[in-house]
Short mmCIF file of C-alpha atoms in Angstrom, two decimals:
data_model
loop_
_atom_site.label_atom_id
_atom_site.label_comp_id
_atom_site.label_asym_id
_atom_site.label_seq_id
_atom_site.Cartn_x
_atom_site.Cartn_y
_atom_site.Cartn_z
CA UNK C 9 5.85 16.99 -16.27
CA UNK C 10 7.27 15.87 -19.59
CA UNK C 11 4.75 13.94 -22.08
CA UNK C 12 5.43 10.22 -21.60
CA UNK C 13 5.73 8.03 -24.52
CA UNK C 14 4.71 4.39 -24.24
CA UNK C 15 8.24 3.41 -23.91
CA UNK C 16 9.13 2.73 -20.54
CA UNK C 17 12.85 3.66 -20.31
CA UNK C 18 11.75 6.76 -21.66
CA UNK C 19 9.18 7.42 -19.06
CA UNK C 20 11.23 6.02 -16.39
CA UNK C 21 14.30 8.70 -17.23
CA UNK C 22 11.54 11.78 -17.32
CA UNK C 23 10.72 10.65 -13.77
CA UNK C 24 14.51 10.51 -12.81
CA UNK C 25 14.92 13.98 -14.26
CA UNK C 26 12.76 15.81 -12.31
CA UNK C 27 13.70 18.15 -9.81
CA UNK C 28 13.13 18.04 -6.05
CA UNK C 29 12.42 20.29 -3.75
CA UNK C 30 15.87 20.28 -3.04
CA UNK C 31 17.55 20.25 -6.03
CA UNK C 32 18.47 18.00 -8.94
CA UNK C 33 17.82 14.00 -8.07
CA UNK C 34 20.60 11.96 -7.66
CA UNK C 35 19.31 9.38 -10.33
CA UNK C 36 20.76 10.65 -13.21
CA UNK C 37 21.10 6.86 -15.17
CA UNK C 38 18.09 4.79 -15.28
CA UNK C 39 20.13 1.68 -15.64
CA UNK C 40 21.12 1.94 -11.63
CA UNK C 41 17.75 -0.03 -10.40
CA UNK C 42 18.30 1.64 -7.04
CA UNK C 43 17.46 5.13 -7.97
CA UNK C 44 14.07 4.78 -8.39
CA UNK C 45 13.49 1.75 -6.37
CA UNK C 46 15.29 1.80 -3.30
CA UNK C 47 16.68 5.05 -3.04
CA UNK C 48 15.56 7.34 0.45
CA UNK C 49 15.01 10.06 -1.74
CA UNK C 50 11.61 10.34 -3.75
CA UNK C 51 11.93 10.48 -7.54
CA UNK C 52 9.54 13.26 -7.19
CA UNK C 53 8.18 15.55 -4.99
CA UNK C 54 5.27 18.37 -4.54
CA UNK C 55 6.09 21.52 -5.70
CA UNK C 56 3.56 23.22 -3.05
CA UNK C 57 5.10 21.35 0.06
CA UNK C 58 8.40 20.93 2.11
CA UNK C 59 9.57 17.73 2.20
CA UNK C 60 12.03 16.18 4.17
CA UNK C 61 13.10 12.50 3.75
CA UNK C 62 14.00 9.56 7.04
CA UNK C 63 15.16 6.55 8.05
CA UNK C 64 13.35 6.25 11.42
CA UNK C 65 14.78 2.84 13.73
CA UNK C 66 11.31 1.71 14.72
CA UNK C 67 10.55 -0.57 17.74
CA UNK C 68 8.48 -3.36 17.25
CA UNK C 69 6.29 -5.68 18.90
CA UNK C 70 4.69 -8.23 17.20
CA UNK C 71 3.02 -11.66 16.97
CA UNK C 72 4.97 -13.95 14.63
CA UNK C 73 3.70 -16.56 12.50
CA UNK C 74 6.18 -18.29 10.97
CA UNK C 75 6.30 -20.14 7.32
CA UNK C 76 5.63 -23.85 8.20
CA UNK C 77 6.14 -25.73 4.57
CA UNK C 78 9.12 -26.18 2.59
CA UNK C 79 10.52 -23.21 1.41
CA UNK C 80 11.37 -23.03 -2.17
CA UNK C 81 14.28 -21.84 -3.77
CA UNK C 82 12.27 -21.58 -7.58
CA UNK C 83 9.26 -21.36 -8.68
CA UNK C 84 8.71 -25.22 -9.62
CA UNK C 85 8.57 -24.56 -5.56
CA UNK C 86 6.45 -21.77 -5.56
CA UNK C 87 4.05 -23.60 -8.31
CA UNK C 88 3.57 -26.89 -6.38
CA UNK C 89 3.33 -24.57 -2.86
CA UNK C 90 0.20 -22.61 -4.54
CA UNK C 91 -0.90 -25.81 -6.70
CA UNK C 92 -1.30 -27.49 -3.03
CA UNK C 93 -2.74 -24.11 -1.15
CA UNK C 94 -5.49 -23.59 -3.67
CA UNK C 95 -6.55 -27.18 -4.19
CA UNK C 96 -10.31 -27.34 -3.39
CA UNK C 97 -11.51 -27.79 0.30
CA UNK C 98 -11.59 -31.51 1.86
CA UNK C 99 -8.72 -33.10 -0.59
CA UNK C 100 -5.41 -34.17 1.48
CA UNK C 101 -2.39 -34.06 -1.14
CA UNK C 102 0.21 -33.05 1.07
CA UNK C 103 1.96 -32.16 4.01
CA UNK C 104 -0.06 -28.99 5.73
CA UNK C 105 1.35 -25.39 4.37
CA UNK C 106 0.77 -22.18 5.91
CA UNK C 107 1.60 -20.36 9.51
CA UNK C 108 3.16 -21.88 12.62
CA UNK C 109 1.54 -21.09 16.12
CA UNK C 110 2.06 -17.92 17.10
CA UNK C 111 4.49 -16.13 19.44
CA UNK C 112 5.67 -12.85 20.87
CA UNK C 113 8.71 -11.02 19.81
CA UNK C 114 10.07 -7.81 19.37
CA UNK C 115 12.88 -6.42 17.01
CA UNK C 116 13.84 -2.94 16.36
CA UNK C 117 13.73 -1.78 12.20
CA UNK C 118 14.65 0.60 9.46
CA UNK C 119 12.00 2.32 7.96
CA UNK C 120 12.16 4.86 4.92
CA UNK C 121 9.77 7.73 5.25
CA UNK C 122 8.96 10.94 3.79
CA UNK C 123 7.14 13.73 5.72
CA UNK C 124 5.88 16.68 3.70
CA UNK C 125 4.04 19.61 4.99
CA UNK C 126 2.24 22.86 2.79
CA UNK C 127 4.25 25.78 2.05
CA UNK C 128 1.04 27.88 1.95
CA UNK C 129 -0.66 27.11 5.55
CA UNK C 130 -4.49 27.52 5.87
CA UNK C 131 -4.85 25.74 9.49
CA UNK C 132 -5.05 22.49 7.84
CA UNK C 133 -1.59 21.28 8.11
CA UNK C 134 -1.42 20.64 11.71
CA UNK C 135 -4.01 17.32 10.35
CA UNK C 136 -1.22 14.49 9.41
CA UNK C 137 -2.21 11.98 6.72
CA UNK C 138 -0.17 8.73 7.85
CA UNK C 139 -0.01 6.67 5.38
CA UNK C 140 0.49 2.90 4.69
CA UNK C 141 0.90 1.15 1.30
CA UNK C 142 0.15 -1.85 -0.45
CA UNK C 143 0.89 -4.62 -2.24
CA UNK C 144 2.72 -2.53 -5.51
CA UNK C 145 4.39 0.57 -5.68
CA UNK C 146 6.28 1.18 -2.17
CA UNK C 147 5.50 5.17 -0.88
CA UNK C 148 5.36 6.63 -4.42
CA UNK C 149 1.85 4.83 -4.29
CA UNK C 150 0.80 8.06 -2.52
CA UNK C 151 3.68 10.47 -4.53
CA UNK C 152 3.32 8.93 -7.83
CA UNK C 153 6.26 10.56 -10.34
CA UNK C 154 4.32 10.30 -13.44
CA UNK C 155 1.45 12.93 -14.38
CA UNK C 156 1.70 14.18 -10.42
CA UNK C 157 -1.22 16.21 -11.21
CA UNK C 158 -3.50 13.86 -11.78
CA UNK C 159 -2.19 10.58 -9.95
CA UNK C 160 -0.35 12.03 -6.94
CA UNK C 161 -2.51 11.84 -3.60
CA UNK C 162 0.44 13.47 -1.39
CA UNK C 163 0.23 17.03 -3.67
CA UNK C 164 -3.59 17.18 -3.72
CA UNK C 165 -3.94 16.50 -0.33
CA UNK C 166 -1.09 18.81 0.58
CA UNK C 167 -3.36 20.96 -1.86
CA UNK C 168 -5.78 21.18 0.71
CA UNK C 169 -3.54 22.12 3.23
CA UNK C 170 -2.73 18.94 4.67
CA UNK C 171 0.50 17.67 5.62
CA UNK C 172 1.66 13.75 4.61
CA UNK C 173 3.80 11.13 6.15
CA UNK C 174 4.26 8.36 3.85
CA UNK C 175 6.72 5.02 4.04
CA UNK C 176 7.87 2.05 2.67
CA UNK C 177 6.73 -1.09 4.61
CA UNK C 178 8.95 -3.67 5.54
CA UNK C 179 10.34 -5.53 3.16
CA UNK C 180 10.00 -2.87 0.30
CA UNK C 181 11.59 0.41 -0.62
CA UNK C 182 14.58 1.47 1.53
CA UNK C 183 13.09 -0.09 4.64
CA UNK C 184 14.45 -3.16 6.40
CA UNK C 185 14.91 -6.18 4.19
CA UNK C 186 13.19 -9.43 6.24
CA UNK C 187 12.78 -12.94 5.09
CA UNK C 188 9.91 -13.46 3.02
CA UNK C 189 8.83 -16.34 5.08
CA UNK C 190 8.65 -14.39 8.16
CA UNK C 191 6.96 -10.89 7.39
CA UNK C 192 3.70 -11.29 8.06
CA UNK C 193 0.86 -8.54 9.03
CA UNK C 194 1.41 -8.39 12.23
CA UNK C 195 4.73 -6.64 11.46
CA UNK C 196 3.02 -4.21 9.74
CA UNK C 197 0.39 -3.39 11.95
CA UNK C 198 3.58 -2.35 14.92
CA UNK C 199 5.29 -0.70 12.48
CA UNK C 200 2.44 1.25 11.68
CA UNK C 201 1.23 1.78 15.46
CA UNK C 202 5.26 3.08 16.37
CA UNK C 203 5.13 5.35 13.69
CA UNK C 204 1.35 6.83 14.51
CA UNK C 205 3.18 7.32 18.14
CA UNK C 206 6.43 8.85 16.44
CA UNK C 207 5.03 11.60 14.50
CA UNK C 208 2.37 12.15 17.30
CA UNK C 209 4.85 13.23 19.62
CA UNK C 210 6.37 15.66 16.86
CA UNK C 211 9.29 13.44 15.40
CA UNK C 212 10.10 13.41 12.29
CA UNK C 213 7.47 16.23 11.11
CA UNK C 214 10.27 18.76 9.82
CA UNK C 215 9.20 21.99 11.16
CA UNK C 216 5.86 21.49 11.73
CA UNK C 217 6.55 19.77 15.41
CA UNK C 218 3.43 18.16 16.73
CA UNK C 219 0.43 17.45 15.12
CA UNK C 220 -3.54 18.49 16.29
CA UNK C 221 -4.56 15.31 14.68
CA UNK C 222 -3.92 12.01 12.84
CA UNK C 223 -5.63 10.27 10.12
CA UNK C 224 -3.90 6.97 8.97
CA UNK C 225 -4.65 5.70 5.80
CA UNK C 226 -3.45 2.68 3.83
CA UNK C 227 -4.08 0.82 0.61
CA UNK C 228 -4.85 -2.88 -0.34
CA UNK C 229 -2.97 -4.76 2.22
CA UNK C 230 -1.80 -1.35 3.33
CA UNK C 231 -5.96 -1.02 4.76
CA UNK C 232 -5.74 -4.05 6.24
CA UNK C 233 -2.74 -2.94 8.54
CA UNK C 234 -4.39 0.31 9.49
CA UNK C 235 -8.01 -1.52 10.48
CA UNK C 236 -5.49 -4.32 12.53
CA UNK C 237 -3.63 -1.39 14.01
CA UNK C 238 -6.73 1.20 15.25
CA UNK C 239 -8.61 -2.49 16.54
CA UNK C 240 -5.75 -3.55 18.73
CA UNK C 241 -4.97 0.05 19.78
CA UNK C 242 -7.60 3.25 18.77
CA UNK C 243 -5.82 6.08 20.22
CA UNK C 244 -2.94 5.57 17.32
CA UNK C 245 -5.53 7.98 15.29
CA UNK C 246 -8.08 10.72 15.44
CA UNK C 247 -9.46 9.62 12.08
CA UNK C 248 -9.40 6.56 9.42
CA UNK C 249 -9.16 5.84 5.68
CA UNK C 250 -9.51 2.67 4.22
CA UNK C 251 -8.91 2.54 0.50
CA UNK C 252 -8.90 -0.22 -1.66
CA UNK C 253 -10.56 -2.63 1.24
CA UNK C 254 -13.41 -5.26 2.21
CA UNK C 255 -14.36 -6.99 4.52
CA UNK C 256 -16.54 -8.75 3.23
CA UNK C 257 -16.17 -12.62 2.35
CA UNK C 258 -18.38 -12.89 0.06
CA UNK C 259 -15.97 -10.83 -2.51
CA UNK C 260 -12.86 -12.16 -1.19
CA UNK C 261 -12.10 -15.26 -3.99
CA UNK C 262 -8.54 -16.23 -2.51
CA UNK C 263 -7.73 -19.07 -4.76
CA UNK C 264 -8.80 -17.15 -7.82
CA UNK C 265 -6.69 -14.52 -6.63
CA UNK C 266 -3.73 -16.29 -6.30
CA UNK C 267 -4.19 -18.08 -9.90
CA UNK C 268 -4.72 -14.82 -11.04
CA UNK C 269 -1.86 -13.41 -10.42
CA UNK C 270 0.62 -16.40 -11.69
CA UNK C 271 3.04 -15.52 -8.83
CA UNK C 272 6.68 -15.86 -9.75
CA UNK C 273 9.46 -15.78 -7.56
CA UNK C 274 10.58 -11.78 -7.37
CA UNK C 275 14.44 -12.51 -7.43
CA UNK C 276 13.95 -14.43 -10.51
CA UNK C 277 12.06 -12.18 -12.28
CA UNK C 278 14.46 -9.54 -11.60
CA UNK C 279 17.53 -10.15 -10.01
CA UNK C 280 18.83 -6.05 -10.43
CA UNK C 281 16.00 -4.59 -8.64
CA UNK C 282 14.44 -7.73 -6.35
CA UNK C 283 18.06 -9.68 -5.68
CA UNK C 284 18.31 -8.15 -2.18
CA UNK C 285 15.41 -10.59 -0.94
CA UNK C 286 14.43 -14.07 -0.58
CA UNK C 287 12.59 -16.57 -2.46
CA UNK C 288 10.11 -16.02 -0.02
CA UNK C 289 9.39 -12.62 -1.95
CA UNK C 290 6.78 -13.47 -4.89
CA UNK C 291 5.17 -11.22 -7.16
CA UNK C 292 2.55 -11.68 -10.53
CA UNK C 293 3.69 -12.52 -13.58
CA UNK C 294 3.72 -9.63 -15.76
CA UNK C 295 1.94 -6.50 -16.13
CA UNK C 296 -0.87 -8.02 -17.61
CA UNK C 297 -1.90 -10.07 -14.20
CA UNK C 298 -1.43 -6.68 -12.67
CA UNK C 299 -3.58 -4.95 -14.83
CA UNK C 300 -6.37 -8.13 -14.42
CA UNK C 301 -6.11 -7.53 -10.48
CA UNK C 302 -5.93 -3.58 -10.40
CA UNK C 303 -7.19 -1.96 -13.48
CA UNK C 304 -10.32 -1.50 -15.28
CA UNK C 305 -10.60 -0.93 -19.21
CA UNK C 306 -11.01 1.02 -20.79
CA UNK C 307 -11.10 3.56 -17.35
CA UNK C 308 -7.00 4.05 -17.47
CA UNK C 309 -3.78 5.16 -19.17
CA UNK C 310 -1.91 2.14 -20.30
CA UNK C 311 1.12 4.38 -19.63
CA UNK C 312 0.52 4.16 -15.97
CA UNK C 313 0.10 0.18 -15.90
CA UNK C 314 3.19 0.11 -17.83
CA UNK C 315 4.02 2.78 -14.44
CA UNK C 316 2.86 0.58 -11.75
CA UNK C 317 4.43 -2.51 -13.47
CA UNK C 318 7.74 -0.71 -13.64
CA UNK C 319 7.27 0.70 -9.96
CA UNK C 320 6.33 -2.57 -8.23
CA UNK C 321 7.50 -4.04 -5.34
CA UNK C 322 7.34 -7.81 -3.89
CA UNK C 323 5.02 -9.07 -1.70
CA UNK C 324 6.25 -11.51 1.52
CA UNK C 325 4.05 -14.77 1.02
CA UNK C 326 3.19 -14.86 4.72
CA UNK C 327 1.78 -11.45 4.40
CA UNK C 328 -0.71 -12.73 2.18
CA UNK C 329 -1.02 -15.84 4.04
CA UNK C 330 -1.70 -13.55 7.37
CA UNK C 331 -3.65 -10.95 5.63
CA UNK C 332 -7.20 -12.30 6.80
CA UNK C 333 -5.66 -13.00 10.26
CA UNK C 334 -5.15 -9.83 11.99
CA UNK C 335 -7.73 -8.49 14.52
CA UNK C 336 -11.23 -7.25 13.50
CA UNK C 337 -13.14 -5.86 16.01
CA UNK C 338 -12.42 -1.76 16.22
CA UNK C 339 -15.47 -1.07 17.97
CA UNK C 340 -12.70 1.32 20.79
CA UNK C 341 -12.47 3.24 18.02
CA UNK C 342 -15.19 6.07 18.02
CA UNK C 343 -13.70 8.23 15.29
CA UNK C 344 -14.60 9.03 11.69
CA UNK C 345 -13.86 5.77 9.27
CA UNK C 346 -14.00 6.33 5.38
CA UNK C 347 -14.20 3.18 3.06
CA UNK C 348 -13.43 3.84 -0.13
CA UNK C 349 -12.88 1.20 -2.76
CA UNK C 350 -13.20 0.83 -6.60
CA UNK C 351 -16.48 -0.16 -8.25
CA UNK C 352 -14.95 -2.79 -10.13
CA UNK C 353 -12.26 -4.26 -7.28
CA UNK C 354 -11.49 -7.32 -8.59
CA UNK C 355 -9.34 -8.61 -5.12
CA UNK C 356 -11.48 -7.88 -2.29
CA UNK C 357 -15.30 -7.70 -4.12
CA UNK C 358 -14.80 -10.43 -6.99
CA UNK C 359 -14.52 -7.68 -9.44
CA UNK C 360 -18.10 -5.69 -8.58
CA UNK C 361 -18.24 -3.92 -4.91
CA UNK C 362 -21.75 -2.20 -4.64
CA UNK C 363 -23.26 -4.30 -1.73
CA UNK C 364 -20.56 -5.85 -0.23
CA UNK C 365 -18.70 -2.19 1.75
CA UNK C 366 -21.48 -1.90 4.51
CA UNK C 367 -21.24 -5.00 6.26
CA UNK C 368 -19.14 -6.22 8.22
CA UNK C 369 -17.61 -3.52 7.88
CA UNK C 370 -20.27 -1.51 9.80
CA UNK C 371 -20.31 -3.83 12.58
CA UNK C 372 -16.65 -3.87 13.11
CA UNK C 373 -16.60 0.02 13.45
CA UNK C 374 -20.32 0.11 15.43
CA UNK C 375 -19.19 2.36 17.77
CA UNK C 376 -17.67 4.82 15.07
CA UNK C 377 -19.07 6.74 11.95
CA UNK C 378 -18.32 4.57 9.45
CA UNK C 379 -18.67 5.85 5.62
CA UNK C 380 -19.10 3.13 3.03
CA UNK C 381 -18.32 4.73 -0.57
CA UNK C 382 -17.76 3.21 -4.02
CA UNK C 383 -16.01 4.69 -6.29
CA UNK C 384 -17.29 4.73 -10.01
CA UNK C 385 -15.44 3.21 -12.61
CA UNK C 386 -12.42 2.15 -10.89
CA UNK C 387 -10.75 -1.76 -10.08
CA UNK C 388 -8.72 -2.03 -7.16
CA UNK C 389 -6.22 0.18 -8.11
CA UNK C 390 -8.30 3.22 -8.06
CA UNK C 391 -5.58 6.43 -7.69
CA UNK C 392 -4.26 5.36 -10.90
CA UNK C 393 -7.54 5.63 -13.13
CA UNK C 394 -8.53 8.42 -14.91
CA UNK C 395 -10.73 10.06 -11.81
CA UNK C 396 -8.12 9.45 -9.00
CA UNK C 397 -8.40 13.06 -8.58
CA UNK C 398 -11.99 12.41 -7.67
CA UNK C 399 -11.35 9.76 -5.08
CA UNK C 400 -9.02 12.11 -4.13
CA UNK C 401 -11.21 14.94 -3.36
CA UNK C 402 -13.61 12.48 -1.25
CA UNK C 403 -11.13 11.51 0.81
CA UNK C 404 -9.96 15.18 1.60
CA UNK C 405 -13.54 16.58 2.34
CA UNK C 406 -14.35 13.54 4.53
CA UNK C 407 -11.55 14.69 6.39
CA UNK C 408 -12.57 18.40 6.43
CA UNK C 409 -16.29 17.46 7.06
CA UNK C 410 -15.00 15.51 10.36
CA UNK C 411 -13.38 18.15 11.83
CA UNK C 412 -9.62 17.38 10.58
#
């Protein structure tokens, strides 16, 4: 790939000239916000794989919590929504804000996807890497455009002979737009468990028809979905990754999170790329909040924050008001479990993790071999510091070590 400059038009048109494995990308002008942000096609994709791209109708069912304050329309709204949410315990200054009782429903959903398999086979490839994003990039978080050699998960795992299935959640990408105030994790967590039974019965896996085995990974909030999905149902997987997760209270600062970031809302920051949702879709401030939450200095490029800033995507506020909600106990689950998170997380371990990944963490997979690993140098997120590759490679030989 082309040197990037600091400019980020500049960097942003490299990524849009790049050549798939199919031919020359569609995005040809930069200034058409859905080419690199909402397009089914990837800006980029591995060189050493076959990829083929989806949009899967996924059936859902789900537990709904639904938004219970007044929904804003701006963020003097949003402000006095997380000026009340974040007040210190025991003070009454409102009306109560958060989730509704739950209830059942179902619904039936878009989902973008992107399957990619090894054109040189070594066995491996019949092991699919299901994976689920986070709060950020949509599913270039695993097929990052920019330096793909060093930043792109999907081409060193496919490296190893893997094959990857990676999508945009709900509510990002070219997936299903929802409301805001009504995507919460449980969503995520059926998507997720469709999908696992989709592409274990063969569908949407381009030539390579069914799989051996699953491993399902995710990211951040991404994580989160994957633990909810293998506790409420273990047979979704054969294996799990956790990156960029804990469990583990004591790290978990959820007010200084949330001031942190200086949310804003996302259709107001950026009416070309984020119009399409509601006010109910918040993100941080600028890249600078971003790079607070996710990146450790001097340990990165500031090209690729300027990279993740430009590739970000909205978060639903009752997905982070549900985050801590889903199920906990995957104790069904007798499989291999990897937890992998940066040294310096500054979301889920208060900005230092040693100590905090074994427990509960341990005791939620008891019945499973759970792997607890830090990863040096790196903030929360770690496959865009300068040794991703090395998270990387622990993630691929905890697969191979296991069997997968």
């Amino acid at each position: 790939m082309k040197t990037l400059r600091n400019n980020m038009t500049m960097a942003l048109a490299v990524m849009c000239s790049l050549k798939s494995v199919a031919g020359d990308q569609a995005c040809s002008q930069i200034a058409t916000p859905s080419c690199f942000y909402k397009s089914l096609t990837q800006p980029y994709y591995p060189p050493n794989a076959v990829c083929n791209d989806y949009m899967i109708p996924v059936d859902i069912e789900y537990t709904n919590v639904a938004f219970n304050a007044t929904r804003w329309g701006d963020d003097y709204g949003l402000n006095n929504f997380l000026d009340i949410l974040t007040t210190r315990a025991g003070v009454d200054n409102s009306p109560p804000v958060g989730l509704a009782s739950p209830s059942t429903q179902t619904a039936t959903v878009n989902i973008a996807a992107t399957f990619c398999t090894p054109k040189n086979k070594n066995g491996k490839e019949k092991t699919v890497i299901l994976a689920t994003h986070g709060v950020g990039p949509a599913r270039v978080h695993w097929n990052a455009p920019v330096q793909p050699g060093q930043y792109n998960f999907a081409q060193y795992a496919i490296s190893q002979g893997y094959s990857v299935f990676f999508y945009d959640r709900l509510g990002t990408g070219a997936s299903d737009k929802v409301s805001g105030f009504d995507n919460s994790i449980f969503k995520a967590i059926s998507v997720l468990q469709s999908l696992s039974k989709l592409v274990r019965n063969g569908l949407y896996t381009g030539s390579l028809g069914k799989p051996k085995k699953i491993a399902v990974i995710g990211f951040s909030f991404g994580s989160y979905a994957t633990h909810g999905a293998i506790a409420m149902d273990p047979s979704i997987a054969d294996a799990v990754i956790l990156t960029a997760i804990g469990f583990n209270m004591t790290g978990i600062n959820v007010n200084g999170l949330l001031r942190s970031f200086v949310p804003r809302v996302a259709s107001l920051q950026n009416s070309a790329l984020y119009g399409d949702r509601d006010p109910g879709y918040v993100t941080w401030v600028d890249k600078y909040a971003q790079i607070w939450n996710y990146f450790k200095y001097p340990n990165y490029d500031p090209v690729i924050a300027d990279y993740a800033e430009a590739a970000k995507q909205p978060f639903a506020i009752t997905e982070f008001l549900s985050l801590l909600s889903g199920p906990t106990d995957a104790s069904a689950f007798k499989g291999p479990v990897l937890a992998i998170t940066g040294e310096y997380d500054y979301i889920f371990c208060d900005g230092y993790c040693p100590g905090l990944l074994e427990e509960p963490g341990r005791t939620y997979y008891k019945n499973a071999k759970y792997v607890p690993y830090v990863h040096p140098g790196a903030s929360h997120q770690l496959f865009l510091h300068y040794n991703a590759t090395g998270a990387f490679q622990v993630i691929t030989n905890f697969l191979s070590d296991n069997g997968l």
